């Protein structure tokens, strides 16, 4: 075999060897996904149970047996203010956001109005009665959403009265007599908190 033939054969061997090494480098690494992995459905999206913030509230006012807390906005929930009795003895609480307010009866502060509706009757000591549009909640409580322009008009009897009896229509079930002592201060403080601490 001549020298030139040896050179040609050596070049050919080197070329084949280089191609083999290049292919091996390209095919090594992460293994191909299995059929189960390629057909696995994407994980379900997690959505917050409420559009309200889940951040802890900061006490911004406390007086007359009531406390008002401001909950700052988060990436998934809007800011809101929440007024409740300091000793948690009352079934009644109030909530305000930048866009609306709500009265909650035996309900969690994040409770949201759903499609179903019922009527809640408020009976005051002077004989005045008020029918409120409410939404029942799975835990047995109710939420009464309030538009901001009607905020003061709707809550005015709750602010001037010392007590109220709440009754759910349909079954006539009494929620009970609720002490409203200090509610005038609480609702005024809640509205101030709404103005100062909720995003517009």
PDB file of N, CA, C and O in Angstrom, residues 94 103 122 124-126 128-130 132 146 149-164 180 183-185 187-188:
ATOM      1  N   UNK A  94     -68.398  43.693  60.006  1.00  0.00           N
ATOM      2  CA  UNK A  94     -68.536  44.542  58.825  1.00  0.00           C
ATOM      3  C   UNK A  94     -67.209  44.595  58.078  1.00  0.00           C
ATOM      4  O   UNK A  94     -66.137  44.560  58.681  1.00  0.00           O
ATOM      5  N   UNK A 103     -72.033  43.355  55.234  1.00  0.00           N
ATOM      6  CA  UNK A 103     -72.306  42.972  56.609  1.00  0.00           C
ATOM      7  C   UNK A 103     -72.286  41.447  56.647  1.00  0.00           C
ATOM      8  O   UNK A 103     -72.936  40.798  55.824  1.00  0.00           O
ATOM      9  N   UNK A 122     -84.029  42.564  59.765  1.00  0.00           N
ATOM     10  CA  UNK A 122     -83.479  43.167  60.978  1.00  0.00           C
ATOM     11  C   UNK A 122     -84.615  43.855  61.724  1.00  0.00           C
ATOM     12  O   UNK A 122     -85.339  44.675  61.147  1.00  0.00           O
ATOM     13  N   UNK A 124     -85.455  46.182  64.982  1.00  0.00           N
ATOM     14  CA  UNK A 124     -84.816  47.054  65.967  1.00  0.00           C
ATOM     15  C   UNK A 124     -85.743  47.290  67.160  1.00  0.00           C
ATOM     16  O   UNK A 124     -86.966  47.132  67.050  1.00  0.00           O
ATOM     17  N   UNK A 125     -85.187  47.692  68.302  1.00  0.00           N
ATOM     18  CA  UNK A 125     -85.998  47.860  69.515  1.00  0.00           C
ATOM     19  C   UNK A 125     -87.143  48.862  69.375  1.00  0.00           C
ATOM     20  O   UNK A 125     -88.168  48.724  70.051  1.00  0.00           O
ATOM     21  N   UNK A 126     -87.003  49.851  68.507  1.00  0.00           N
ATOM     22  CA  UNK A 126     -88.078  50.846  68.338  1.00  0.00           C
ATOM     23  C   UNK A 126     -89.198  50.345  67.432  1.00  0.00           C
ATOM     24  O   UNK A 126     -90.129  51.075  67.119  1.00  0.00           O
ATOM     25  N   UNK A 128     -88.815  49.327  64.274  1.00  0.00           N
ATOM     26  CA  UNK A 128     -88.457  49.434  62.862  1.00  0.00           C
ATOM     27  C   UNK A 128     -87.929  48.092  62.362  1.00  0.00           C
ATOM     28  O   UNK A 128     -87.182  47.400  63.053  1.00  0.00           O
ATOM     29  N   UNK A 129     -88.346  47.726  61.169  1.00  0.00           N
ATOM     30  CA  UNK A 129     -87.831  46.513  60.538  1.00  0.00           C
ATOM     31  C   UNK A 129     -87.172  46.868  59.209  1.00  0.00           C
ATOM     32  O   UNK A 129     -87.557  47.835  58.547  1.00  0.00           O
ATOM     33  N   UNK A 130     -86.203  46.095  58.839  1.00  0.00           N
ATOM     34  CA  UNK A 130     -85.477  46.331  57.582  1.00  0.00           C
ATOM     35  C   UNK A 130     -85.240  44.989  56.897  1.00  0.00           C
ATOM     36  O   UNK A 130     -84.749  44.049  57.523  1.00  0.00           O
ATOM     37  N   UNK A 132     -83.198  42.919  54.220  1.00  0.00           N
ATOM     38  CA  UNK A 132     -81.877  42.982  53.605  1.00  0.00           C
ATOM     39  C   UNK A 132     -81.707  41.818  52.640  1.00  0.00           C
ATOM     40  O   UNK A 132     -82.050  40.679  52.966  1.00  0.00           O
ATOM     41  N   UNK A 146     -73.160  45.503  50.148  1.00  0.00           N
ATOM     42  CA  UNK A 146     -73.678  46.871  50.158  1.00  0.00           C
ATOM     43  C   UNK A 146     -72.902  47.703  49.155  1.00  0.00           C
ATOM     44  O   UNK A 146     -71.666  47.693  49.152  1.00  0.00           O
ATOM     45  N   UNK A 149     -72.435  53.863  47.611  1.00  0.00           N
ATOM     46  CA  UNK A 149     -73.327  55.026  47.745  1.00  0.00           C
ATOM     47  C   UNK A 149     -74.437  54.815  48.774  1.00  0.00           C
ATOM     48  O   UNK A 149     -74.971  55.773  49.321  1.00  0.00           O
ATOM     49  N   UNK A 150     -74.780  53.535  49.051  1.00  0.00           N
ATOM     50  CA  UNK A 150     -75.850  53.227  50.002  1.00  0.00           C
ATOM     51  C   UNK A 150     -75.312  52.824  51.369  1.00  0.00           C
ATOM     52  O   UNK A 150     -76.075  52.433  52.248  1.00  0.00           O
ATOM     53  N   UNK A 151     -74.017  52.958  51.540  1.00  0.00           N
ATOM     54  CA  UNK A 151     -73.344  52.492  52.752  1.00  0.00           C
ATOM     55  C   UNK A 151     -73.968  53.089  54.007  1.00  0.00           C
ATOM     56  O   UNK A 151     -74.436  52.370  54.896  1.00  0.00           O
ATOM     57  N   UNK A 152     -74.004  54.424  54.083  1.00  0.00           N
ATOM     58  CA  UNK A 152     -74.508  55.089  55.280  1.00  0.00           C
ATOM     59  C   UNK A 152     -76.010  54.883  55.449  1.00  0.00           C
ATOM     60  O   UNK A 152     -76.494  54.696  56.568  1.00  0.00           O
ATOM     61  N   UNK A 153     -76.766  54.926  54.354  1.00  0.00           N
ATOM     62  CA  UNK A 153     -78.216  54.760  54.448  1.00  0.00           C
ATOM     63  C   UNK A 153     -78.578  53.386  54.997  1.00  0.00           C
ATOM     64  O   UNK A 153     -79.462  53.260  55.855  1.00  0.00           O
ATOM     65  N   UNK A 154     -77.907  52.360  54.510  1.00  0.00           N
ATOM     66  CA  UNK A 154     -78.244  51.011  54.932  1.00  0.00           C
ATOM     67  C   UNK A 154     -77.829  50.751  56.379  1.00  0.00           C
ATOM     68  O   UNK A 154     -78.572  50.141  57.154  1.00  0.00           O
ATOM     69  N   UNK A 155     -76.643  51.235  56.744  1.00  0.00           N
ATOM     70  CA  UNK A 155     -76.137  50.941  58.073  1.00  0.00           C
ATOM     71  C   UNK A 155     -76.603  51.920  59.139  1.00  0.00           C
ATOM     72  O   UNK A 155     -76.352  51.705  60.327  1.00  0.00           O
ATOM     73  N   UNK A 156     -77.287  52.984  58.751  1.00  0.00           N
ATOM     74  CA  UNK A 156     -77.688  54.012  59.723  1.00  0.00           C
ATOM     75  C   UNK A 156     -78.488  53.451  60.900  1.00  0.00           C
ATOM     76  O   UNK A 156     -78.193  53.776  62.066  1.00  0.00           O
ATOM     77  N   UNK A 157     -79.491  52.572  60.662  1.00  0.00           N
ATOM     78  CA  UNK A 157     -80.211  52.002  61.817  1.00  0.00           C
ATOM     79  C   UNK A 157     -79.304  51.173  62.728  1.00  0.00           C
ATOM     80  O   UNK A 157     -79.505  51.116  63.943  1.00  0.00           O
ATOM     81  N   UNK A 158     -78.293  50.518  62.154  1.00  0.00           N
ATOM     82  CA  UNK A 158     -77.361  49.734  62.955  1.00  0.00           C
ATOM     83  C   UNK A 158     -76.447  50.652  63.778  1.00  0.00           C
ATOM     84  O   UNK A 158     -75.937  50.252  64.820  1.00  0.00           O
ATOM     85  N   UNK A 159     -76.251  51.884  63.300  1.00  0.00           N
ATOM     86  CA  UNK A 159     -75.377  52.814  63.989  1.00  0.00           C
ATOM     87  C   UNK A 159     -76.087  53.490  65.170  1.00  0.00           C
ATOM     88  O   UNK A 159     -75.464  53.788  66.184  1.00  0.00           O
ATOM     89  N   UNK A 160     -77.379  53.726  65.037  1.00  0.00           N
ATOM     90  CA  UNK A 160     -78.085  54.458  66.103  1.00  0.00           C
ATOM     91  C   UNK A 160     -78.781  53.545  67.106  1.00  0.00           C
ATOM     92  O   UNK A 160     -79.241  54.016  68.151  1.00  0.00           O
ATOM     93  N   UNK A 161     -78.892  52.254  66.805  1.00  0.00           N
ATOM     94  CA  UNK A 161     -79.586  51.342  67.711  1.00  0.00           C
ATOM     95  C   UNK A 161     -78.597  50.622  68.629  1.00  0.00           C
ATOM     96  O   UNK A 161     -77.438  50.429  68.281  1.00  0.00           O
ATOM     97  N   UNK A 162     -79.098  50.224  69.790  1.00  0.00           N
ATOM     98  CA  UNK A 162     -78.258  49.520  70.744  1.00  0.00           C
ATOM     99  C   UNK A 162     -78.285  48.010  70.533  1.00  0.00           C
ATOM    100  O   UNK A 162     -77.428  47.284  71.030  1.00  0.00           O
ATOM    101  N   UNK A 163     -79.296  47.537  69.815  1.00  0.00           N
ATOM    102  CA  UNK A 163     -79.421  46.097  69.591  1.00  0.00           C
ATOM    103  C   UNK A 163     -80.255  45.852  68.341  1.00  0.00           C
ATOM    104  O   UNK A 163     -80.927  46.760  67.832  1.00  0.00           O
ATOM    105  N   UNK A 164     -80.210  44.621  67.844  1.00  0.00           N
ATOM    106  CA  UNK A 164     -81.019  44.235  66.698  1.00  0.00           C
ATOM    107  C   UNK A 164     -81.276  42.729  66.783  1.00  0.00           C
ATOM    108  O   UNK A 164     -80.432  41.974  67.269  1.00  0.00           O
ATOM    109  N   UNK A 180     -75.482  46.005  69.673  1.00  0.00           N
ATOM    110  CA  UNK A 180     -74.899  46.965  68.727  1.00  0.00           C
ATOM    111  C   UNK A 180     -74.164  48.093  69.447  1.00  0.00           C
ATOM    112  O   UNK A 180     -73.854  49.118  68.846  1.00  0.00           O
ATOM    113  N   UNK A 183     -71.443  50.370  67.783  1.00  0.00           N
ATOM    114  CA  UNK A 183     -71.438  50.144  66.334  1.00  0.00           C
ATOM    115  C   UNK A 183     -71.337  51.438  65.541  1.00  0.00           C
ATOM    116  O   UNK A 183     -70.797  51.450  64.437  1.00  0.00           O
ATOM    117  N   UNK A 184     -71.844  52.543  66.109  1.00  0.00           N
ATOM    118  CA  UNK A 184     -71.736  53.826  65.411  1.00  0.00           C
ATOM    119  C   UNK A 184     -70.275  54.201  65.218  1.00  0.00           C
ATOM    120  O   UNK A 184     -69.851  54.590  64.120  1.00  0.00           O
ATOM    121  N   UNK A 185     -69.489  54.055  66.289  1.00  0.00           N
ATOM    122  CA  UNK A 185     -68.056  54.338  66.175  1.00  0.00           C
ATOM    123  C   UNK A 185     -67.398  53.361  65.207  1.00  0.00           C
ATOM    124  O   UNK A 185     -66.579  53.746  64.379  1.00  0.00           O
ATOM    125  N   UNK A 187     -68.551  51.634  62.627  1.00  0.00           N
ATOM    126  CA  UNK A 187     -68.845  51.829  61.201  1.00  0.00           C
ATOM    127  C   UNK A 187     -68.206  53.105  60.669  1.00  0.00           C
ATOM    128  O   UNK A 187     -67.771  53.146  59.516  1.00  0.00           O
ATOM    129  N   UNK A 188     -68.119  54.128  61.497  1.00  0.00           N
ATOM    130  CA  UNK A 188     -67.431  55.350  61.075  1.00  0.00           C
ATOM    131  C   UNK A 188     -65.937  55.080  60.916  1.00  0.00           C
ATOM    132  O   UNK A 188     -65.300  55.536  59.951  1.00  0.00           O
TER     133      UNK A 188
END
